[in-house]
Coordinates of C-alpha atoms in Angstrom, one line a residue:
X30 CA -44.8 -167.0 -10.5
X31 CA -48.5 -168.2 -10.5
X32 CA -51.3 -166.2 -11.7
X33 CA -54.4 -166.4 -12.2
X34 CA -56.6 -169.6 -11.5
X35 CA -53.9 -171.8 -11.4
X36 CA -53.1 -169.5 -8.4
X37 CA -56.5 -170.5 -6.9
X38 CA -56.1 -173.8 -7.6
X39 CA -52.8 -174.0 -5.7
X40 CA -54.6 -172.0 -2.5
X41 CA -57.3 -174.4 -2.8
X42 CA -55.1 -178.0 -2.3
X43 CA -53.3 -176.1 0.7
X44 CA -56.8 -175.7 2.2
X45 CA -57.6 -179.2 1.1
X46 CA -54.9 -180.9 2.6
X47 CA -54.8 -178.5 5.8
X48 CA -58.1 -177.9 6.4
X49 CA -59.9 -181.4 5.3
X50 CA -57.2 -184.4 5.0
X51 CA -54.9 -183.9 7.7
X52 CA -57.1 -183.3 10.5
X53 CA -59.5 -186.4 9.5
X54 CA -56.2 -188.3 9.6
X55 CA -56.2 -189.2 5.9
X56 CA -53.2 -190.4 4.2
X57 CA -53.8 -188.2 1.2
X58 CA -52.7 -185.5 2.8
X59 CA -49.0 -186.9 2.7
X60 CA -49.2 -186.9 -0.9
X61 CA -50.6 -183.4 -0.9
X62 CA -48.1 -182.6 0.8
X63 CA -45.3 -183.6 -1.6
X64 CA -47.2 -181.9 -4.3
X65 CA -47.2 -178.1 -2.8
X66 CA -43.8 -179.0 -1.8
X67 CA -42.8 -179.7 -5.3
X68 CA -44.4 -176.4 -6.6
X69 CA -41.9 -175.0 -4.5
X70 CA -38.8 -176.9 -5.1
X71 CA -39.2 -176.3 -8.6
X72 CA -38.4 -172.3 -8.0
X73 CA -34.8 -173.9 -7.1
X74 CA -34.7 -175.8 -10.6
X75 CA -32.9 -173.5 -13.5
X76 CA -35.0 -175.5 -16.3
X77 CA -38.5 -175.1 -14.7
X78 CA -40.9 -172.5 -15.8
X79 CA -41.2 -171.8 -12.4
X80 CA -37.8 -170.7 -11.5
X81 CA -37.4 -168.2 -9.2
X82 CA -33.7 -168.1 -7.3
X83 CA -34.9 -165.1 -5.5
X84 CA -37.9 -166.1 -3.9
X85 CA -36.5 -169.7 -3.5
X86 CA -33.9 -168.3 -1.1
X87 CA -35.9 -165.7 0.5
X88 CA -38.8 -167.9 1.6
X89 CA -35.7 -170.3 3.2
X90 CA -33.7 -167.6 4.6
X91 CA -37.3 -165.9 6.4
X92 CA -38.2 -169.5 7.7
X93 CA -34.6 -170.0 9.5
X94 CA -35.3 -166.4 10.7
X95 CA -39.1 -166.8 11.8
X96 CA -37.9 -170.1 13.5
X97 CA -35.5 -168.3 15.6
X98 CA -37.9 -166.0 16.8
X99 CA -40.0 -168.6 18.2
X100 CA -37.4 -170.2 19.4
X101 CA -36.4 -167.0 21.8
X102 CA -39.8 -167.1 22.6
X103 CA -40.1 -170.7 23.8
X104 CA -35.9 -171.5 24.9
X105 CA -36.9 -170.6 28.8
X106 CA -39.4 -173.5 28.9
X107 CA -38.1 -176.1 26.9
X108 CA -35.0 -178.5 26.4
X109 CA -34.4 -178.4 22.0
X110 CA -34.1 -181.8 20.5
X111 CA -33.6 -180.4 17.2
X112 CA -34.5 -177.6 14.6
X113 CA -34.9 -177.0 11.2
X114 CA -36.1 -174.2 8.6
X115 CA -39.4 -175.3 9.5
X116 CA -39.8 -177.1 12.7
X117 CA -38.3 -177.7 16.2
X118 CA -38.3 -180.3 18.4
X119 CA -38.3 -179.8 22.2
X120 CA -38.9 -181.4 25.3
X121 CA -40.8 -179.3 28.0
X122 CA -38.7 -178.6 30.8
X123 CA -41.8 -179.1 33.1
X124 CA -43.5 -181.9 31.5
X125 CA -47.0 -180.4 33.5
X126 CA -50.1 -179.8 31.4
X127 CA -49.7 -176.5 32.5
X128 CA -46.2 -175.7 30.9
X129 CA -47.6 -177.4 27.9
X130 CA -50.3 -175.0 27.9
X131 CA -48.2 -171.9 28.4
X132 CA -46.0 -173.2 25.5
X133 CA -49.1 -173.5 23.2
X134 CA -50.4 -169.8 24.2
X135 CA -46.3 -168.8 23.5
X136 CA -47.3 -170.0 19.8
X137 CA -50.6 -168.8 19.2
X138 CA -49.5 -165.4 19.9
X139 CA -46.5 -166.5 17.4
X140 CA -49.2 -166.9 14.6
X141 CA -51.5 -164.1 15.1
X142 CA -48.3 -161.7 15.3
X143 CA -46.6 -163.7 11.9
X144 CA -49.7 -164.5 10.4
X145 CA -47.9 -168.2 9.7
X146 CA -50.1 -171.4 11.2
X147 CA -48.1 -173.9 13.1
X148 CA -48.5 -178.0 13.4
X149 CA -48.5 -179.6 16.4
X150 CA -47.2 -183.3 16.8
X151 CA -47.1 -185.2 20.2
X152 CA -44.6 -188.1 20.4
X153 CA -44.5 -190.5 23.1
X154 CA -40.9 -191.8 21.9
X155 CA -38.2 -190.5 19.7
X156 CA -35.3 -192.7 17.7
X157 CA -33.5 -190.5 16.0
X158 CA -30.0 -191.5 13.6
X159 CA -29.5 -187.7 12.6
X160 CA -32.3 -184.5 11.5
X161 CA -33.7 -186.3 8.6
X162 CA -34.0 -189.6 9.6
X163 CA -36.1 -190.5 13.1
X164 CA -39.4 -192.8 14.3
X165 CA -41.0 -191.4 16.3
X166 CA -44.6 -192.7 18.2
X167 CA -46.9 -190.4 18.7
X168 CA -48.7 -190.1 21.9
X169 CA -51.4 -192.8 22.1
X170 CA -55.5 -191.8 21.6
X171 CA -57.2 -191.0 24.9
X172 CA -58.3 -194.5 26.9
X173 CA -56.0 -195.9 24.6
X174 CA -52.9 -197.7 26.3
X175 CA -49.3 -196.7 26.4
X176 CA -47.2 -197.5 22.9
X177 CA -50.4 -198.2 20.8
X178 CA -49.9 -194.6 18.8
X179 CA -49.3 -194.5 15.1
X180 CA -45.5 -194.4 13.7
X181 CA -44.0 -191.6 12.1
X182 CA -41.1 -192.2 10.1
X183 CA -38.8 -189.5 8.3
X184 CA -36.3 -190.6 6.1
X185 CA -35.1 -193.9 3.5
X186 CA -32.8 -194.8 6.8
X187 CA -36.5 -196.2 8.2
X188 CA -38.3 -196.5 4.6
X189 CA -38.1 -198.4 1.5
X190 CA -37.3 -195.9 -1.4
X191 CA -34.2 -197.6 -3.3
X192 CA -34.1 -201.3 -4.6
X193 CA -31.3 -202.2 -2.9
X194 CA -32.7 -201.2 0.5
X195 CA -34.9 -204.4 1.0
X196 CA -37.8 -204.8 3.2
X197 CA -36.5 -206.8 6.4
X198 CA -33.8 -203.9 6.1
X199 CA -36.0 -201.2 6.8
X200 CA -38.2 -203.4 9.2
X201 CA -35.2 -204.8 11.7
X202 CA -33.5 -200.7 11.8
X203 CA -37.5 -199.8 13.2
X204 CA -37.3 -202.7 15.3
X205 CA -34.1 -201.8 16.9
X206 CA -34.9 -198.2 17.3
X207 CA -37.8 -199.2 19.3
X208 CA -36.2 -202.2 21.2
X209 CA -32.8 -200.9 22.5
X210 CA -30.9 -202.1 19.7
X211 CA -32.5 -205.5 19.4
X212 CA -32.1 -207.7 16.3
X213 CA -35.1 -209.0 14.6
X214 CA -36.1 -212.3 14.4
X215 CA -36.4 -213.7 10.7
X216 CA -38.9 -216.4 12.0
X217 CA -41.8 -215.8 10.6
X218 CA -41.0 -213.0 8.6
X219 CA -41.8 -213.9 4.6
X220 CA -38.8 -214.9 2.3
X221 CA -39.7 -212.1 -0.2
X222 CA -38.8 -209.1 2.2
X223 CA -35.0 -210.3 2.4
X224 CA -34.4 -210.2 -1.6
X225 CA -32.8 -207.5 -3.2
X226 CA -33.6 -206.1 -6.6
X227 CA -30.6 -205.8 -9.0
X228 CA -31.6 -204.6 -12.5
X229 CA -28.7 -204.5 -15.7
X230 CA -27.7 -201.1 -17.2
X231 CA -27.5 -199.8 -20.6
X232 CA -23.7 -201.5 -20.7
X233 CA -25.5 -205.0 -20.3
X234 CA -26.5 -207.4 -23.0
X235 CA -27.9 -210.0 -20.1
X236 CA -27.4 -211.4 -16.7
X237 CA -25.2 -214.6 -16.5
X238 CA -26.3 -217.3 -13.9
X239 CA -23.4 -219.9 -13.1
X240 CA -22.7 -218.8 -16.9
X241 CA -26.0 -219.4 -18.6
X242 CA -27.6 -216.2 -20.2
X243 CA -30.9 -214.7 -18.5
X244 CA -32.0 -211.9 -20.5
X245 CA -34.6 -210.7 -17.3
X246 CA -33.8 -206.9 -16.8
X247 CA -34.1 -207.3 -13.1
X248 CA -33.5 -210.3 -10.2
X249 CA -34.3 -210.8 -6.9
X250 CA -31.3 -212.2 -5.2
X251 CA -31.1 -212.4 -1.2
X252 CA -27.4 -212.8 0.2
X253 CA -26.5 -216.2 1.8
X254 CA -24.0 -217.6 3.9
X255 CA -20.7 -218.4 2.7
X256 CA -21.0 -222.2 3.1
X257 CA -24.6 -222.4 2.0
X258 CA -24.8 -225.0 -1.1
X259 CA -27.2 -222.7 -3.1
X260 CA -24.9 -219.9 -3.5
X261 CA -24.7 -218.7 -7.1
X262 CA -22.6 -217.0 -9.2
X263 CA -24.7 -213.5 -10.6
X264 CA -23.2 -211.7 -13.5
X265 CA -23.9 -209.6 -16.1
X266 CA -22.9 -209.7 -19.7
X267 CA -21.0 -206.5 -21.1
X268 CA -21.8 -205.6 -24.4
X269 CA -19.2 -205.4 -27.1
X270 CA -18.6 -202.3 -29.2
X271 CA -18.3 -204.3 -32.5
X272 CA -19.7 -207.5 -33.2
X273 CA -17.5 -210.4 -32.9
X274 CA -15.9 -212.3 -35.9
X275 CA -16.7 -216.2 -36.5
X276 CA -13.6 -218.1 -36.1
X277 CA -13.7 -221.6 -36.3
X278 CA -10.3 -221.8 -34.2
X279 CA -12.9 -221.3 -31.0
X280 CA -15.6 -223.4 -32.3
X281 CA -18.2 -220.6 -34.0
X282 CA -20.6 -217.9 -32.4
X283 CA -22.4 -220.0 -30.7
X284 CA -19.4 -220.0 -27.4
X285 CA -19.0 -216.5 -28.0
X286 CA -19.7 -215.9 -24.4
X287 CA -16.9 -218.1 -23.5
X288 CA -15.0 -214.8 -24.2
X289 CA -17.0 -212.3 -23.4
X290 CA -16.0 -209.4 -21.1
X291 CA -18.3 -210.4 -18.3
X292 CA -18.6 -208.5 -14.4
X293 CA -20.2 -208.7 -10.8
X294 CA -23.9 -207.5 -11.5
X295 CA -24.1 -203.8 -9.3
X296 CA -25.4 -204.1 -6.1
X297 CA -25.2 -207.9 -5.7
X298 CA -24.0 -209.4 -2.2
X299 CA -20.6 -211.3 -2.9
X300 CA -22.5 -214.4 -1.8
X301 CA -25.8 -214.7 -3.0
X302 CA -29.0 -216.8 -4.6
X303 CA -31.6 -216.2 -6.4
X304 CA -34.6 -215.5 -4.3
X305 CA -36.4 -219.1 -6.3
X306 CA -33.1 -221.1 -5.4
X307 CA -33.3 -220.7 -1.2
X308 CA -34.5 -221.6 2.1
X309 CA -34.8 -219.7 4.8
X310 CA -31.7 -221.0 6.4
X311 CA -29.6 -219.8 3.7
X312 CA -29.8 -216.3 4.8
X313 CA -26.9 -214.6 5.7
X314 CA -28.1 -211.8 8.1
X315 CA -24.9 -210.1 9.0
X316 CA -24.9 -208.6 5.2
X317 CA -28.2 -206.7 6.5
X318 CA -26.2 -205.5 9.7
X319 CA -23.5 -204.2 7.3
X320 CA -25.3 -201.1 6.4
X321 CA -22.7 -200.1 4.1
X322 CA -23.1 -202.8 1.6
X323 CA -27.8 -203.1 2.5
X324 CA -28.4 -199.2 1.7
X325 CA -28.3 -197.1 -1.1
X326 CA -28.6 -193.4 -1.6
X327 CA -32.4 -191.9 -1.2
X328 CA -34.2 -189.0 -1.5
X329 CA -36.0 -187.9 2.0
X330 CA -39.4 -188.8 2.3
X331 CA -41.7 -188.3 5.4
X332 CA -45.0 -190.9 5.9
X333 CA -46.6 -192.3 8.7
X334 CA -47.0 -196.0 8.9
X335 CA -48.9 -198.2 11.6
X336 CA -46.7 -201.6 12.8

């Protein structure tokens, strides 16, 4: 679907990213990545220029195949975590640097025969909640001690991506991957990582707090306990199809909010504050357990992060 040297151009970030980025460990390679990746998801989208249904579903269809090939190759010698159209985890049966050697020749004979080049990732640990979402460390730097090796996380389960997916969120579900299910401390952890972004919508003239107008188009709330004295009531103001009529039975416009259809703002904890209005023992952290009510739907996103 590309010709030309728009072509070249495309060949020539995959041997950026491949050939110069990734193996000096630069993090621009991650965002190189999601750009060739989005050349490619747009063959799947109807309105893009570049749609292509065909070759969309061939090039996945081939890579479940080609996958599966290897994975004939490699099933005597190792135990499968996991696979996908493009990848598969294993554990070596024998965890010898000579099965890991034999398992390495097993995929170099893989390329030369499919002509494909394969990644190779070494993970010390892995905390996986399902395909798309793990943290994993990888294998430390030689003379370097045990669990020093960089993070890499896969999925908004372990990564900020949505508003209402806050930052000690994210950073207590890494924690408990890595410590047996342990909860994380909020001592010394800064108030601003526990709020919680809540923005209005089109059907929103304002935010109400304890029923005074704040026309902000976004708060940062953070939820508190039930018995906390700074808990606040967080509405929003619904806007009214017509405009309403002065009448002096109600004492003019100016308590036209008094009658006002008014709602809970989206995504706000039943208790909460605004971030300005708390201390730290406020916090309710059993709403961040609740991970029901503390996520939101994300798009997948893979990065590597050092804690």
């Amino acid at each position: 679907r590309v010709v030309g040297k728009d072509r070249d151009m495309f060949g020539q970030l995959i041997d950026l990213r491949v050939k110069v980025y990734k193996p000096a460990g630069d993090k621009r390679a991650e965002g190189l990545k999601l750009v060739l990746n989005g050349g490619f998801g747009a063959m799947g989208f109807e309105k893009s220029d570049l749609y292509d249904p065909v070759h969309f579903s061939s090039v996945t269809i081939l890579g479940q195949l080609l996958i599966t090939d290897l994975l004939e190759k490699l099933e005597r010698y190792i135990e499968l975590i996991q696979s996908n159209t493009d990848g598969i985890f294993f554990r070596l049966r024998d965890g010898s640097p000579e099965a890991l050697e034999h398992c390495r020749k097993i995929v170099n004979r893989y390329e030369q025969r499919t002509h494909l080049e394969m990644e190779w990732s070494e993970f010390e640990t892995l905390h996986q909640r399902d395909i798309s979402n793990y943290v994993a460390r990888c294998c430390p730097k030689p003379g370097k001690p045990a669990g020093s090796g960089n993070l890499k996380v896969k999925g908004t389960w372990f990564k900020v991506k949505h508003c209402t997916a806050t930052p000690y969120l994210i950073q207590a579900r890494i924690h408990s991957a890595l410590n047996d299910g342990a909860t994380l401390s909020p001592e010394g952890v800064p108030l601003d990582r526990f709020a919680i972004e809540i923005k209005r919508d089109k059907n929103s003239d304002a935010f109400l707090i304890d029923g005074k107008r704040d026309d902000r188009e976004w708060l940062d709330v953070v939820p508190v306990r039930p018995d906390s004295k700074h808990i606040q009531r967080i509405e929003v103001l619904c806007k009214e199809k017509e405009e309403q009529e002065d009448c002096g039975l109600f004492g003019g416009m100016e308590n036209e909010m008094l009658f006002r259809k008014r709602r809970k703002a989206t995504n706000c904890p039943q208790f909460a504050a605004l971030l300005d209005n708390i201390e730290a023992s406020d916090i309710d952290l059993t709403w961040y357990a609740n991970d029901k009510k503390a996520s939101g739907e994300q798009e997948n996103e893979e990065s590597e992060i050092l804690l």
